[in-house]
mmCIF file of C-alpha atoms in Angstrom:
data_model
loop_
_atom_site.group_PDB
_atom_site.id
_atom_site.type_symbol
_atom_site.label_atom_id
_atom_site.label_comp_id
_atom_site.label_asym_id
_atom_site.label_seq_id
_atom_site.Cartn_x
_atom_site.Cartn_y
_atom_site.Cartn_z
ATOM 1 C CA GLY Y 1 -10.387 15.056 -164.158
ATOM 2 C CA LYS Y 2 -11.414 14.180 -160.369
ATOM 3 C CA LEU Y 3 -11.804 17.816 -159.623
ATOM 4 C CA TYR Y 4 -14.277 18.736 -162.035
ATOM 5 C CA LEU Y 5 -16.270 15.530 -161.566
ATOM 6 C CA HIS Y 6 -16.487 16.742 -157.791
ATOM 7 C CA ALA Y 7 -17.100 20.687 -158.097
ATOM 8 C CA PRO Y 8 -20.816 20.258 -159.549
ATOM 9 C CA THR Y 9 -21.829 18.294 -156.350
ATOM 10 C CA GLU Y 10 -20.205 20.643 -153.939
ATOM 11 C CA THR Y 11 -21.934 23.726 -155.879
ATOM 12 C CA SER Y 12 -25.180 21.718 -155.699
ATOM 13 C CA GLN Y 13 -25.228 21.093 -151.987
ATOM 14 C CA ALA Y 14 -23.860 24.649 -151.008
ATOM 15 C CA THR Y 15 -26.916 25.676 -153.344
ATOM 16 C CA LEU Y 16 -29.413 24.146 -151.534
ATOM 17 C CA ALA Y 17 -28.122 25.109 -148.111
ATOM 18 C CA SER Y 18 -28.503 28.736 -149.403
ATOM 19 C CA VAL Y 19 -32.182 28.394 -150.262
ATOM 20 C CA SER Y 20 -32.705 26.344 -146.865
ATOM 21 C CA PRO Y 21 -35.780 28.137 -145.361
ATOM 22 C CA VAL Y 22 -35.071 30.378 -142.460
ATOM 23 C CA PHE Y 23 -37.041 29.909 -139.455
ATOM 24 C CA ALA Y 24 -38.134 32.687 -136.681
ATOM 25 C CA VAL Y 25 -37.504 30.946 -133.566
ATOM 26 C CA MET Y 26 -38.832 31.922 -129.900
ATOM 27 C CA LYS Y 27 -37.426 30.202 -127.305
ATOM 28 C CA PHE Y 28 -38.933 29.627 -123.831
ATOM 29 C CA ASP Y 29 -37.086 27.920 -120.852
ATOM 30 C CA LYS Y 30 -38.247 26.767 -117.382
ATOM 31 C CA GLU Y 31 -38.355 30.157 -115.917
ATOM 32 C CA GLY Y 32 -40.253 31.730 -118.699
ATOM 33 C CA ASN Y 33 -37.413 33.455 -119.978
ATOM 34 C CA THR Y 34 -37.769 34.197 -123.705
ATOM 35 C CA THR Y 35 -35.331 34.895 -126.599
ATOM 36 C CA TYR Y 36 -35.664 35.373 -130.218
ATOM 37 C CA PHE Y 37 -33.356 34.312 -133.015
ATOM 38 C CA GLU Y 38 -33.281 33.273 -136.803
ATOM 39 C CA LYS Y 39 -31.660 29.867 -137.810
ATOM 40 C CA LYS Y 40 -31.895 28.006 -141.265
ATOM 41 C CA LYS Y 41 -33.736 24.787 -141.322
ATOM 42 C CA THR Y 42 -30.497 22.780 -141.990
ATOM 43 C CA GLU Y 43 -29.267 24.141 -138.742
ATOM 44 C CA LEU Y 44 -31.999 23.944 -136.811
ATOM 45 C CA TYR Y 45 -32.354 20.045 -137.260
ATOM 46 C CA GLN Y 46 -28.803 19.045 -136.974
ATOM 47 C CA GLU Y 47 -28.541 20.920 -133.290
ATOM 48 C CA LEU Y 48 -32.048 19.300 -132.175
ATOM 49 C CA GLY Y 49 -30.916 15.927 -133.141
ATOM 50 C CA LEU Y 50 -33.650 15.552 -135.796
ATOM 51 C CA GLN Y 51 -34.448 14.884 -139.411
ATOM 52 C CA ALA Y 52 -35.480 17.342 -142.362
ATOM 53 C CA ARG Y 53 -38.741 15.427 -142.451
ATOM 54 C CA ASP Y 54 -39.641 16.390 -139.083
ATOM 55 C CA LEU Y 55 -39.224 20.141 -139.558
ATOM 56 C CA ARG Y 56 -41.698 19.886 -142.542
ATOM 57 C CA PHE Y 57 -44.971 21.560 -141.276
ATOM 58 C CA GLN Y 58 -48.206 21.520 -143.341
ATOM 59 C CA HIS Y 59 -51.187 23.063 -142.119
ATOM 60 C CA VAL Y 60 -52.119 20.066 -140.242
ATOM 61 C CA MET Y 61 -52.398 18.827 -136.628
ATOM 62 C CA SER Y 62 -50.226 16.298 -135.343
ATOM 63 C CA ILE Y 63 -48.120 15.225 -132.044
ATOM 64 C CA ALA Y 64 -45.090 13.082 -132.649
ATOM 65 C CA THR Y 65 -42.409 12.140 -130.557
ATOM 66 C CA ARG Y 66 -38.480 12.209 -132.549
ATOM 67 C CA ASN Y 67 -35.426 11.543 -130.964
ATOM 68 C CA ASN Y 68 -36.743 12.645 -127.038
ATOM 69 C CA ARG Y 69 -38.407 15.536 -128.889
ATOM 70 C CA ILE Y 70 -42.047 16.226 -129.156
ATOM 71 C CA ILE Y 71 -43.264 17.787 -132.065
ATOM 72 C CA MET Y 72 -46.616 19.514 -132.089
ATOM 73 C CA ARG Y 73 -48.418 21.076 -135.499
ATOM 74 C CA MET Y 74 -51.520 22.833 -134.791
ATOM 75 C CA GLU Y 75 -52.340 24.541 -138.032
ATOM 76 C CA PHE Y 76 -50.229 27.478 -137.801
ATOM 77 C CA LEU Y 77 -48.746 26.792 -134.520
ATOM 78 C CA LYS Y 78 -45.564 24.809 -134.813
ATOM 79 C CA ALA Y 79 -43.409 23.984 -131.962
ATOM 80 C CA VAL Y 80 -40.624 21.809 -130.648
ATOM 81 C CA ILE Y 81 -40.847 20.615 -127.194
ATOM 82 C CA THR Y 82 -37.722 19.520 -125.015
ATOM 83 C CA PRO Y 83 -37.196 18.623 -121.384
ATOM 84 C CA GLU Y 84 -35.465 21.915 -121.098
ATOM 85 C CA PHE Y 85 -36.859 24.323 -123.560
ATOM 86 C CA LEU Y 86 -40.078 25.132 -126.013
ATOM 87 C CA LEU Y 87 -39.334 26.276 -129.455
ATOM 88 C CA ILE Y 88 -42.251 28.097 -130.797
ATOM 89 C CA LEU Y 89 -41.670 28.011 -135.267
ATOM 90 C CA ASP Y 90 -42.846 30.810 -137.523
ATOM 91 C CA TYR Y 91 -44.605 32.754 -134.679
ATOM 92 C CA ARG Y 92 -44.906 36.449 -136.616
ATOM 93 C CA ASN Y 93 -48.624 35.774 -136.736
ATOM 94 C CA LEU Y 94 -50.755 38.339 -134.963
ATOM 95 C CA SER Y 95 -52.791 36.545 -132.461
ATOM 96 C CA LEU Y 96 -50.103 33.844 -132.385
ATOM 97 C CA GLU Y 97 -47.615 36.652 -131.195
ATOM 98 C CA HIS Y 98 -50.012 38.187 -128.585
ATOM 99 C CA TRP Y 99 -50.478 34.903 -126.951
ATOM 100 C CA LEU Y 100 -46.529 34.080 -126.789
ATOM 101 C CA LEU Y 101 -46.200 37.521 -125.113
ATOM 102 C CA SER Y 102 -48.573 37.684 -123.129
ATOM 103 C CA GLN Y 103 -49.533 34.802 -121.690
ATOM 104 C CA LEU Y 104 -47.375 31.383 -122.220
ATOM 105 C CA ALA Y 105 -44.400 32.761 -121.251
ATOM 106 C CA SER Y 106 -46.007 33.569 -117.496
ATOM 107 C CA GLN Y 107 -47.617 30.341 -117.991
ATOM 108 C CA LEU Y 108 -44.387 28.303 -118.271
ATOM 109 C CA ALA Y 109 -43.418 30.289 -115.054
ATOM 110 C CA GLY Y 110 -45.754 29.174 -112.990
ATOM 111 C CA GLU Y 111 -48.235 32.047 -113.114
ATOM 112 C CA GLY Y 112 -51.042 31.163 -115.032
ATOM 113 C CA GLN Y 113 -53.867 28.508 -114.167
ATOM 114 C CA LEU Y 114 -52.309 25.262 -115.500
ATOM 115 C CA VAL Y 115 -52.370 22.175 -113.431
ATOM 116 C CA THR Y 116 -49.207 20.530 -114.113
ATOM 117 C CA TYR Y 117 -46.939 22.890 -112.249
ATOM 118 C CA SER Y 118 -45.891 19.950 -109.885
ATOM 119 C CA LEU Y 119 -44.854 17.972 -113.374
ATOM 120 C CA PRO Y 120 -42.028 18.127 -115.343
ATOM 121 C CA PHE Y 121 -41.649 20.934 -118.113
ATOM 122 C CA GLU Y 122 -42.925 19.005 -121.006
ATOM 123 C CA PHE Y 123 -46.260 18.576 -119.092
ATOM 124 C CA ARG Y 124 -46.730 22.361 -118.825
ATOM 125 C CA ALA Y 125 -45.448 23.127 -122.409
ATOM 126 C CA ILE Y 126 -48.313 20.604 -123.622
ATOM 127 C CA GLU Y 127 -50.999 21.514 -121.354
ATOM 128 C CA ALA Y 128 -50.402 25.560 -122.482
ATOM 129 C CA ILE Y 129 -50.305 24.773 -126.117
ATOM 130 C CA LEU Y 130 -53.534 22.335 -125.939
ATOM 131 C CA GLN Y 131 -54.945 25.096 -123.533
ATOM 132 C CA TYR Y 132 -54.531 27.687 -126.302
ATOM 133 C CA TRP Y 133 -55.828 25.943 -129.023
ATOM 134 C CA ILE Y 134 -59.206 25.079 -126.873
ATOM 135 C CA SER Y 135 -59.790 28.644 -125.927
ATOM 136 C CA LYS Y 136 -59.230 29.463 -130.016
ATOM 137 C CA LEU Y 137 -62.167 27.135 -130.956
ATOM 138 C CA GLN Y 138 -63.932 28.175 -128.099
ATOM 139 C CA GLY Y 139 -63.749 31.800 -129.206
ATOM 140 C CA ARG Y 140 -65.079 30.950 -132.599
ATOM 141 C CA LEU Y 141 -67.740 29.189 -131.349
ATOM 142 C CA ASN Y 142 -68.800 31.655 -129.138
ATOM 143 C CA THR Y 143 -68.595 34.140 -132.297
ATOM 144 C CA LEU Y 144 -70.790 31.941 -134.510
ATOM 145 C CA GLN Y 145 -73.653 30.977 -132.009
ATOM 146 C CA PRO Y 146 -75.095 34.443 -131.516
ATOM 147 C CA GLN Y 147 -74.844 35.418 -135.109
ATOM 148 C CA ILE Y 148 -76.694 31.835 -136.483
ATOM 149 C CA LEU Y 149 -79.131 32.349 -133.516
ATOM 150 C CA GLU Y 150 -79.893 35.872 -134.156
ATOM 151 C CA THR Y 151 -80.112 35.098 -138.129
ATOM 152 C CA LEU Y 152 -82.367 32.131 -137.216
ATOM 153 C CA GLU Y 153 -84.761 34.016 -135.129
ATOM 154 C CA ALA Y 154 -85.121 36.517 -138.192
ATOM 155 C CA LEU Y 155 -85.951 33.785 -140.923
ATOM 156 C CA VAL Y 156 -88.307 31.847 -138.854
ATOM 157 C CA ASP Y 157 -90.672 34.889 -137.654
ATOM 158 C CA PRO Y 158 -93.989 33.456 -138.966
ATOM 159 C CA LYS Y 159 -95.331 37.233 -139.494
ATOM 160 C CA LEU Y 160 -92.796 37.829 -142.558
ATOM 161 C CA LEU Y 161 -94.706 36.714 -145.945
ATOM 162 C CA SER Y 162 -90.916 36.821 -147.668
ATOM 163 C CA VAL Y 163 -87.468 35.734 -146.723
ATOM 164 C CA ASP Y 164 -84.743 38.377 -146.667
ATOM 165 C CA ARG Y 165 -82.115 36.936 -149.152
ATOM 166 C CA SER Y 166 -79.400 39.002 -147.029
ATOM 167 C CA LYS Y 167 -80.367 37.209 -143.928
ATOM 168 C CA LEU Y 168 -80.008 33.733 -146.205
ATOM 169 C CA HIS Y 169 -76.578 34.938 -147.416
ATOM 170 C CA ILE Y 170 -75.022 35.664 -143.865
ATOM 171 C CA LEU Y 171 -76.583 32.142 -142.598
ATOM 172 C CA LEU Y 172 -74.784 30.524 -145.676
ATOM 173 C CA GLN Y 173 -71.398 31.885 -144.449
ATOM 174 C CA ASN Y 174 -72.016 31.337 -140.929
ATOM 175 C CA GLY Y 175 -73.099 27.508 -141.959
ATOM 176 C CA LYS Y 176 -70.006 27.276 -144.106
ATOM 177 C CA SER Y 177 -67.601 28.720 -140.854
ATOM 178 C CA LEU Y 178 -69.356 25.897 -138.369
ATOM 179 C CA SER Y 179 -68.441 23.493 -140.797
ATOM 180 C CA GLU Y 180 -64.901 24.388 -140.675
ATOM 181 C CA LEU Y 181 -65.198 24.453 -136.733
ATOM 182 C CA GLU Y 182 -66.666 21.032 -136.898
ATOM 183 C CA THR Y 183 -63.717 19.695 -139.254
ATOM 184 C CA ASP Y 184 -61.123 21.585 -137.017
ATOM 185 C CA LEU Y 185 -62.543 19.973 -133.572
ATOM 186 C CA LYS Y 186 -62.968 16.690 -135.492
ATOM 187 C CA VAL Y 187 -59.099 16.474 -136.465
ATOM 188 C CA PHE Y 188 -58.205 17.938 -133.120
ATOM 189 C CA LYS Y 189 -59.762 15.209 -131.316
ATOM 190 C CA GLU Y 190 -58.911 12.475 -133.632
ATOM 191 C CA THR Y 191 -54.956 13.492 -133.034
ATOM 192 C CA ILE Y 192 -55.456 13.192 -129.080
ATOM 193 C CA LEU Y 193 -57.532 9.672 -129.401
ATOM 194 C CA GLU Y 194 -54.514 8.443 -131.780
ATOM 195 C CA ILE Y 195 -52.270 9.024 -128.713
ATOM 196 C CA LEU Y 196 -54.680 7.860 -126.095
ATOM 197 C CA ASP Y 197 -55.400 4.576 -128.015
ATOM 198 C CA GLU Y 198 -51.485 3.935 -127.797
ATOM 199 C CA GLU Y 199 -49.998 3.304 -124.839
ATOM 200 C CA GLU Y 200 -46.327 3.368 -125.902
ATOM 201 C CA LEU Y 201 -46.821 6.990 -127.395
ATOM 202 C CA ILE Y 202 -48.167 8.314 -124.116
ATOM 203 C CA GLU Y 203 -45.242 6.997 -122.587
ATOM 204 C CA GLU Y 204 -42.771 8.763 -125.171
ATOM 205 C CA LEU Y 205 -44.527 11.688 -124.503
ATOM 206 C CA CYS Y 206 -42.778 11.731 -120.880
ATOM 207 C CA LEU Y 207 -39.472 12.988 -121.845
ATOM 208 C CA SER Y 208 -38.062 13.328 -118.434
ATOM 209 C CA LYS Y 209 -38.417 9.417 -118.270
ATOM 210 C CA TRP Y 210 -35.665 9.171 -120.566
ATOM 211 C CA THR Y 211 -33.414 12.087 -119.699
ATOM 212 C CA ASP Y 212 -33.217 11.934 -116.065
ATOM 213 C CA PRO Y 213 -35.677 9.062 -114.661
ATOM 214 C CA GLN Y 214 -35.233 10.313 -111.084
ATOM 215 C CA VAL Y 215 -37.513 13.036 -111.913
ATOM 216 C CA PHE Y 216 -39.810 10.444 -113.511
ATOM 217 C CA GLN Y 217 -41.077 9.049 -110.130
ATOM 218 C CA GLU Y 218 -44.656 8.636 -108.572
ATOM 219 C CA SER Y 219 -46.333 12.171 -108.447
ATOM 220 C CA THR Y 220 -47.726 13.522 -104.681
ATOM 221 C CA SER Y 221 -51.522 11.698 -105.860
ATOM 222 C CA GLY Y 222 -49.945 8.203 -106.359
ATOM 223 C CA ILE Y 223 -50.380 8.661 -109.989
ATOM 224 C CA ASP Y 224 -47.625 7.625 -112.573
ATOM 225 C CA HIS Y 225 -46.573 10.319 -115.115
ATOM 226 C CA ALA Y 226 -47.472 8.388 -117.946
ATOM 227 C CA GLU Y 227 -51.035 8.053 -116.456
ATOM 228 C CA GLU Y 228 -50.871 11.989 -115.801
ATOM 229 C CA MET Y 229 -50.308 12.279 -119.387
ATOM 230 C CA GLU Y 230 -53.063 10.139 -120.355
ATOM 231 C CA LEU Y 231 -55.585 12.111 -117.726
ATOM 232 C CA LEU Y 232 -54.063 15.393 -119.295
ATOM 233 C CA LEU Y 233 -55.043 14.248 -122.837
ATOM 234 C CA GLU Y 234 -58.196 12.806 -122.023
ATOM 235 C CA ASN Y 235 -59.103 16.435 -120.340
ATOM 236 C CA TYR Y 236 -58.882 18.561 -123.637
ATOM 237 C CA TYR Y 237 -60.402 15.604 -125.356
ATOM 238 C CA ARG Y 238 -63.431 16.134 -123.738
ATOM 239 C CA GLN Y 239 -63.322 19.754 -123.984
ATOM 240 C CA ALA Y 240 -63.015 18.945 -127.509
ATOM 241 C CA GLU Y 241 -65.975 16.730 -127.208
ATOM 242 C CA ASP Y 242 -67.986 19.494 -125.679
ATOM 243 C CA LEU Y 243 -67.642 21.673 -128.136
ATOM 244 C CA ALA Y 244 -68.100 19.471 -130.838
ATOM 245 C CA ASN Y 245 -71.780 18.895 -129.440
ATOM 246 C CA GLU Y 246 -72.499 22.328 -128.902
ATOM 247 C CA ALA Y 247 -71.572 23.011 -132.893
ATOM 248 C CA ARG Y 248 -73.506 19.693 -133.415
ATOM 249 C CA GLU Y 249 -76.511 21.286 -131.901
ATOM 250 C CA LEU Y 250 -76.050 24.301 -133.607
ATOM 251 C CA ARG Y 251 -76.014 22.253 -136.640
ATOM 252 C CA VAL Y 252 -79.268 20.650 -135.970
ATOM 253 C CA LEU Y 253 -80.948 23.595 -135.235
ATOM 254 C CA ILE Y 254 -79.968 25.122 -138.517
ATOM 255 C CA ASP Y 255 -81.332 21.742 -140.353
ATOM 256 C CA ASP Y 256 -84.289 22.196 -138.365
ATOM 257 C CA SER Y 257 -84.771 26.183 -139.488
ATOM 258 C CA GLU Y 258 -84.470 25.350 -142.672
ATOM 259 C CA SER Y 259 -87.339 22.778 -142.768
ATOM 260 C CA ILE Y 260 -89.618 25.618 -140.988
ATOM 261 C CA ILE Y 261 -88.727 28.419 -143.676
ATOM 262 C CA PHE Y 262 -89.419 25.687 -146.377
ATOM 263 C CA ILE Y 263 -92.821 24.854 -144.751
ATOM 264 C CA ASN Y 264 -93.600 28.574 -144.528
ATOM 265 C CA LEU Y 265 -92.603 29.158 -148.501
ATOM 266 C CA ASP Y 266 -94.899 26.201 -149.342
ATOM 267 C CA SER Y 267 -97.820 27.706 -146.956
ATOM 268 C CA HIS Y 268 -97.286 31.134 -149.141
ATOM 269 C CA ARG Y 269 -97.016 29.635 -152.054
ATOM 270 C CA ASN Y 270 -100.272 27.377 -151.662
ATOM 271 C CA VAL Y 271 -102.223 30.509 -150.558
ATOM 272 C CA MET Y 272 -100.996 32.334 -153.876
ATOM 273 C CA MET Y 273 -102.121 29.662 -156.163
ATOM 274 C CA ARG Y 274 -105.481 29.357 -154.553
ATOM 275 C CA LEU Y 275 -106.019 32.620 -155.139
ATOM 276 C CA ASN Y 276 -104.796 32.596 -158.474
ATOM 277 C CA LEU Y 277 -107.172 29.543 -159.072
ATOM 278 C CA GLN Y 278 -110.044 31.443 -157.690
ATOM 279 C CA LEU Y 279 -109.414 34.561 -160.343
ATOM 280 C CA THR Y 280 -109.293 31.945 -163.020
ATOM 281 C CA MET Y 281 -112.823 30.325 -161.708
ATOM 282 C CA GLY Y 282 -114.104 33.974 -161.818
ATOM 283 C CA THR Y 283 -112.865 34.842 -164.945
ATOM 284 C CA PHE Y 284 -114.028 31.604 -166.507
ATOM 285 C CA SER Y 285 -117.829 32.415 -165.116
ATOM 286 C CA VAL Y 286 -117.675 36.365 -166.540
ATOM 287 C CA SER Y 287 -116.575 34.865 -169.642
ATOM 288 C CA LEU Y 288 -119.011 31.848 -169.837
ATOM 289 C CA PHE Y 289 -121.931 34.028 -169.339
ATOM 290 C CA GLY Y 290 -120.735 37.009 -171.237
ATOM 291 C CA LEU Y 291 -121.592 34.546 -174.162
ATOM 292 C CA ILE Y 292 -124.964 36.207 -173.574
ATOM 293 C CA GLY Y 293 -123.816 39.483 -174.070
ATOM 294 C CA VAL Y 294 -121.665 38.419 -177.079
ATOM 295 C CA ALA Y 295 -124.846 36.920 -178.666
ATOM 296 C CA PHE Y 296 -126.918 40.249 -178.504
ATOM 297 C CA GLY Y 297 -123.958 42.486 -179.858
ATOM 298 C CA MET Y 298 -124.306 40.579 -183.391
ATOM 299 C CA ASN Y 299 -125.148 42.861 -186.160
ATOM 300 C CA LEU Y 300 -128.586 40.785 -186.311
ATOM 301 C CA GLU Y 301 -132.011 42.242 -185.697
ATOM 302 C CA SER Y 302 -134.387 40.285 -183.559
ATOM 303 C CA SER Y 303 -137.667 41.717 -182.015
ATOM 304 C CA LEU Y 304 -135.817 41.534 -178.463
ATOM 305 C CA GLU Y 305 -133.965 44.415 -179.059
ATOM 306 C CA GLU Y 306 -137.083 46.732 -179.302
ATOM 307 C CA ASP Y 307 -137.903 46.412 -175.828
ATOM 308 C CA PRO Y 308 -136.452 48.565 -173.030
ATOM 309 C CA ARG Y 309 -136.474 45.921 -170.509
ATOM 310 C CA ILE Y 310 -134.412 42.840 -172.263
ATOM 311 C CA PHE Y 311 -130.986 45.052 -171.629
ATOM 312 C CA TRP Y 312 -131.686 45.158 -167.996
ATOM 313 C CA LEU Y 313 -133.043 41.539 -167.638
ATOM 314 C CA VAL Y 314 -129.961 40.036 -169.760
ATOM 315 C CA THR Y 315 -127.638 42.295 -167.690
ATOM 316 C CA GLY Y 316 -128.986 40.473 -164.238
ATOM 317 C CA ILE Y 317 -128.678 37.438 -165.841
ATOM 318 C CA ILE Y 318 -124.982 37.648 -166.808
ATOM 319 C CA PHE Y 319 -124.192 38.653 -163.647
ATOM 320 C CA LEU Y 320 -126.149 36.517 -161.495
ATOM 321 C CA GLY Y 321 -125.376 33.302 -163.700
ATOM 322 C CA SER Y 322 -121.531 34.107 -163.118
ATOM 323 C CA GLY Y 323 -121.893 34.411 -159.117
ATOM 324 C CA LEU Y 324 -123.699 31.750 -159.223
ATOM 325 C CA MET Y 325 -121.314 29.460 -161.491
ATOM 326 C CA TRP Y 326 -118.213 31.164 -159.227
ATOM 327 C CA ARG Y 327 -119.575 30.003 -156.070
ATOM 328 C CA ARG Y 328 -120.536 26.395 -157.553
ATOM 329 C CA LEU Y 329 -116.710 26.185 -158.636
ATOM 330 C CA LEU Y 330 -115.477 27.581 -155.083
ATOM 331 C CA SER Y 331 -117.707 24.941 -153.102
ATOM 332 C CA PHE Y 332 -116.077 22.620 -155.534
ATOM 333 C CA LEU Y 333 -112.994 23.466 -154.842
ATOM 334 C CA GLY Y 334 -113.258 23.696 -150.954
ATOM 335 C CA ARG Y 335 -114.439 20.215 -151.002
ATOM 336 C CA HIS Y 336 -111.480 18.496 -152.131
ATOM 337 C CA LEU Y 337 -109.154 20.816 -150.563
ATOM 338 C CA GLU Y 338 -110.653 20.172 -147.171
ATOM 339 C CA PRO Y 339 -107.954 18.076 -144.528
ATOM 340 C CA PRO Y 340 -109.356 14.833 -144.119
ATOM 341 C CA LEU Y 341 -111.721 13.569 -141.269
ATOM 342 C CA PRO Y 342 -109.708 12.318 -138.176
ATOM 343 C CA PRO Y 343 -109.945 8.607 -137.725
ATOM 344 C CA HIS Y 344 -112.541 6.572 -136.596
ATOM 345 C CA VAL Y 345 -112.782 6.242 -132.383
ATOM 346 C CA PRO Y 346 -113.980 2.805 -131.710
ATOM 347 C CA ALA Y 347 -116.938 2.444 -129.453
ATOM 348 C CA VAL Y 348 -114.967 0.547 -126.890
ATOM 349 C CA LEU Y 349 -112.562 3.188 -126.396
ATOM 350 C CA LYS Y 350 -115.338 5.808 -126.461
ATOM 351 C CA LYS Y 351 -117.460 3.782 -123.317
ATOM 352 C CA SER Y 352 -113.939 3.490 -121.429
ATOM 353 C CA GLN Y 353 -113.188 7.101 -121.401
ATOM 354 C CA PRO Y 354 -115.571 8.623 -118.749
ATOM 355 C CA SER Y 355 -114.374 5.586 -116.029
ATOM 356 C CA THR Y 356 -111.217 6.693 -116.737
ATOM 357 C CA GLY Y 357 -111.804 10.014 -116.109
ATOM 358 C CA ARG Y 358 -113.798 9.275 -112.582
ATOM 359 C CA VAL Y 359 -110.428 7.403 -111.763
ATOM 360 C CA GLU Y 360 -108.363 10.343 -112.328
ATOM 361 C CA ILE Y 361 -110.675 12.641 -110.605
ATOM 362 C CA LYS Y 362 -110.555 10.074 -107.537
ATOM 363 C CA ASN Y 363 -106.903 9.869 -107.720
ATOM 364 C CA SER Y 364 -106.310 13.760 -107.837
ATOM 365 C CA LEU Y 365 -109.110 14.213 -104.751
ATOM 366 C CA LYS Y 366 -106.914 11.549 -102.797
ATOM 367 C CA ALA Y 367 -104.096 13.840 -103.412
ATOM 368 C CA GLU Y 368 -105.449 16.782 -102.168
ATOM 369 C CA THR Y 369 -106.400 15.197 -98.919
ATOM 370 C CA PHE Y 370 -102.655 14.697 -98.105
ATOM 371 C CA GLY Y 371 -101.968 18.305 -99.168
ATOM 372 C CA LEU Y 372 -101.003 17.579 -102.948
ATOM 373 C CA SER Y 373 -103.443 20.557 -103.982
ATOM 374 C CA ARG Y 374 -101.256 21.075 -107.326
ATOM 375 C CA THR Y 375 -102.287 17.841 -108.651
ATOM 376 C CA LEU Y 376 -106.386 18.589 -109.365
ATOM 377 C CA PRO Y 377 -105.647 21.303 -111.286
ATOM 378 C CA ASN Y 378 -103.154 19.569 -113.614
ATOM 379 C CA GLN Y 379 -105.605 16.622 -114.240
#
């Protein structure tokens, strides 16, 4: 009976272990040597001394420490940093794999442009990952900026009487991409800011402090390693802030351009409405005096149709009356559509203007005598 009860439990455990996800891992040591292997999630977190939830990577950004390990989540970039090596999980991404093979190994070995080579290994690994992510965000902004500027320049052209719908579609797509970039920058900044606000979290990122206290000494510049970590994070926070400001300027430019586009469209719409109103007035004038011709065209006899001069007289009256009526309506329309007059300037201000002008001219002449000859043309 005991064997019968325990058998389903052992079977379920074996089944769960068999369906555990397998990570494709790329390992970098302090010298930049690279090794590749595949390992199940259960075996990997047991070797690293972590929990299963620590290797649950969602498409979010976070930097956390667990059991003297740094776990970095940068969307599709998943990394585990220890004092001796760096693990990149699920590296099979085209852009990510190219960076891993061409740059990361050399940077960790001291052949790149990192500024933390004199510091412990975890500093180099964190800086390399943050530098990669900032460069990726910068590349996205550099790709969007010329496209947005070119599209806005084509849309805001005052010579165009209509808006190209294909350009609007491109602007809509670029605006959506810009919104995604702004969101990624905001999340990146918030992730770093959460660490900068907590002194304990900054100290936990210095793994060498707990493994080898002798290594965790003051650097050559006299700054503690915890302060070095804080300066490192602040540097990349500032870079992300600069990118966010550039993206914000693009967003403001798009909003301003949309306002200009709407103003141009309203102006063209007003022109068309005014033309339509003028034609309507002309039609009304012709129809009004055309009643005279309708009256004479009725099957009623009178003595006027016998005179050959009546036809030309009636025709002239119709055209002249229609023209005068249309002209009268247009003048009425112009009076009601004229812009308002400028505000009245008080007489006191009018009298003070000439004296002000004389003072400015005197000042400019004095400036000329001292060699400032460019002041008078400016005035």
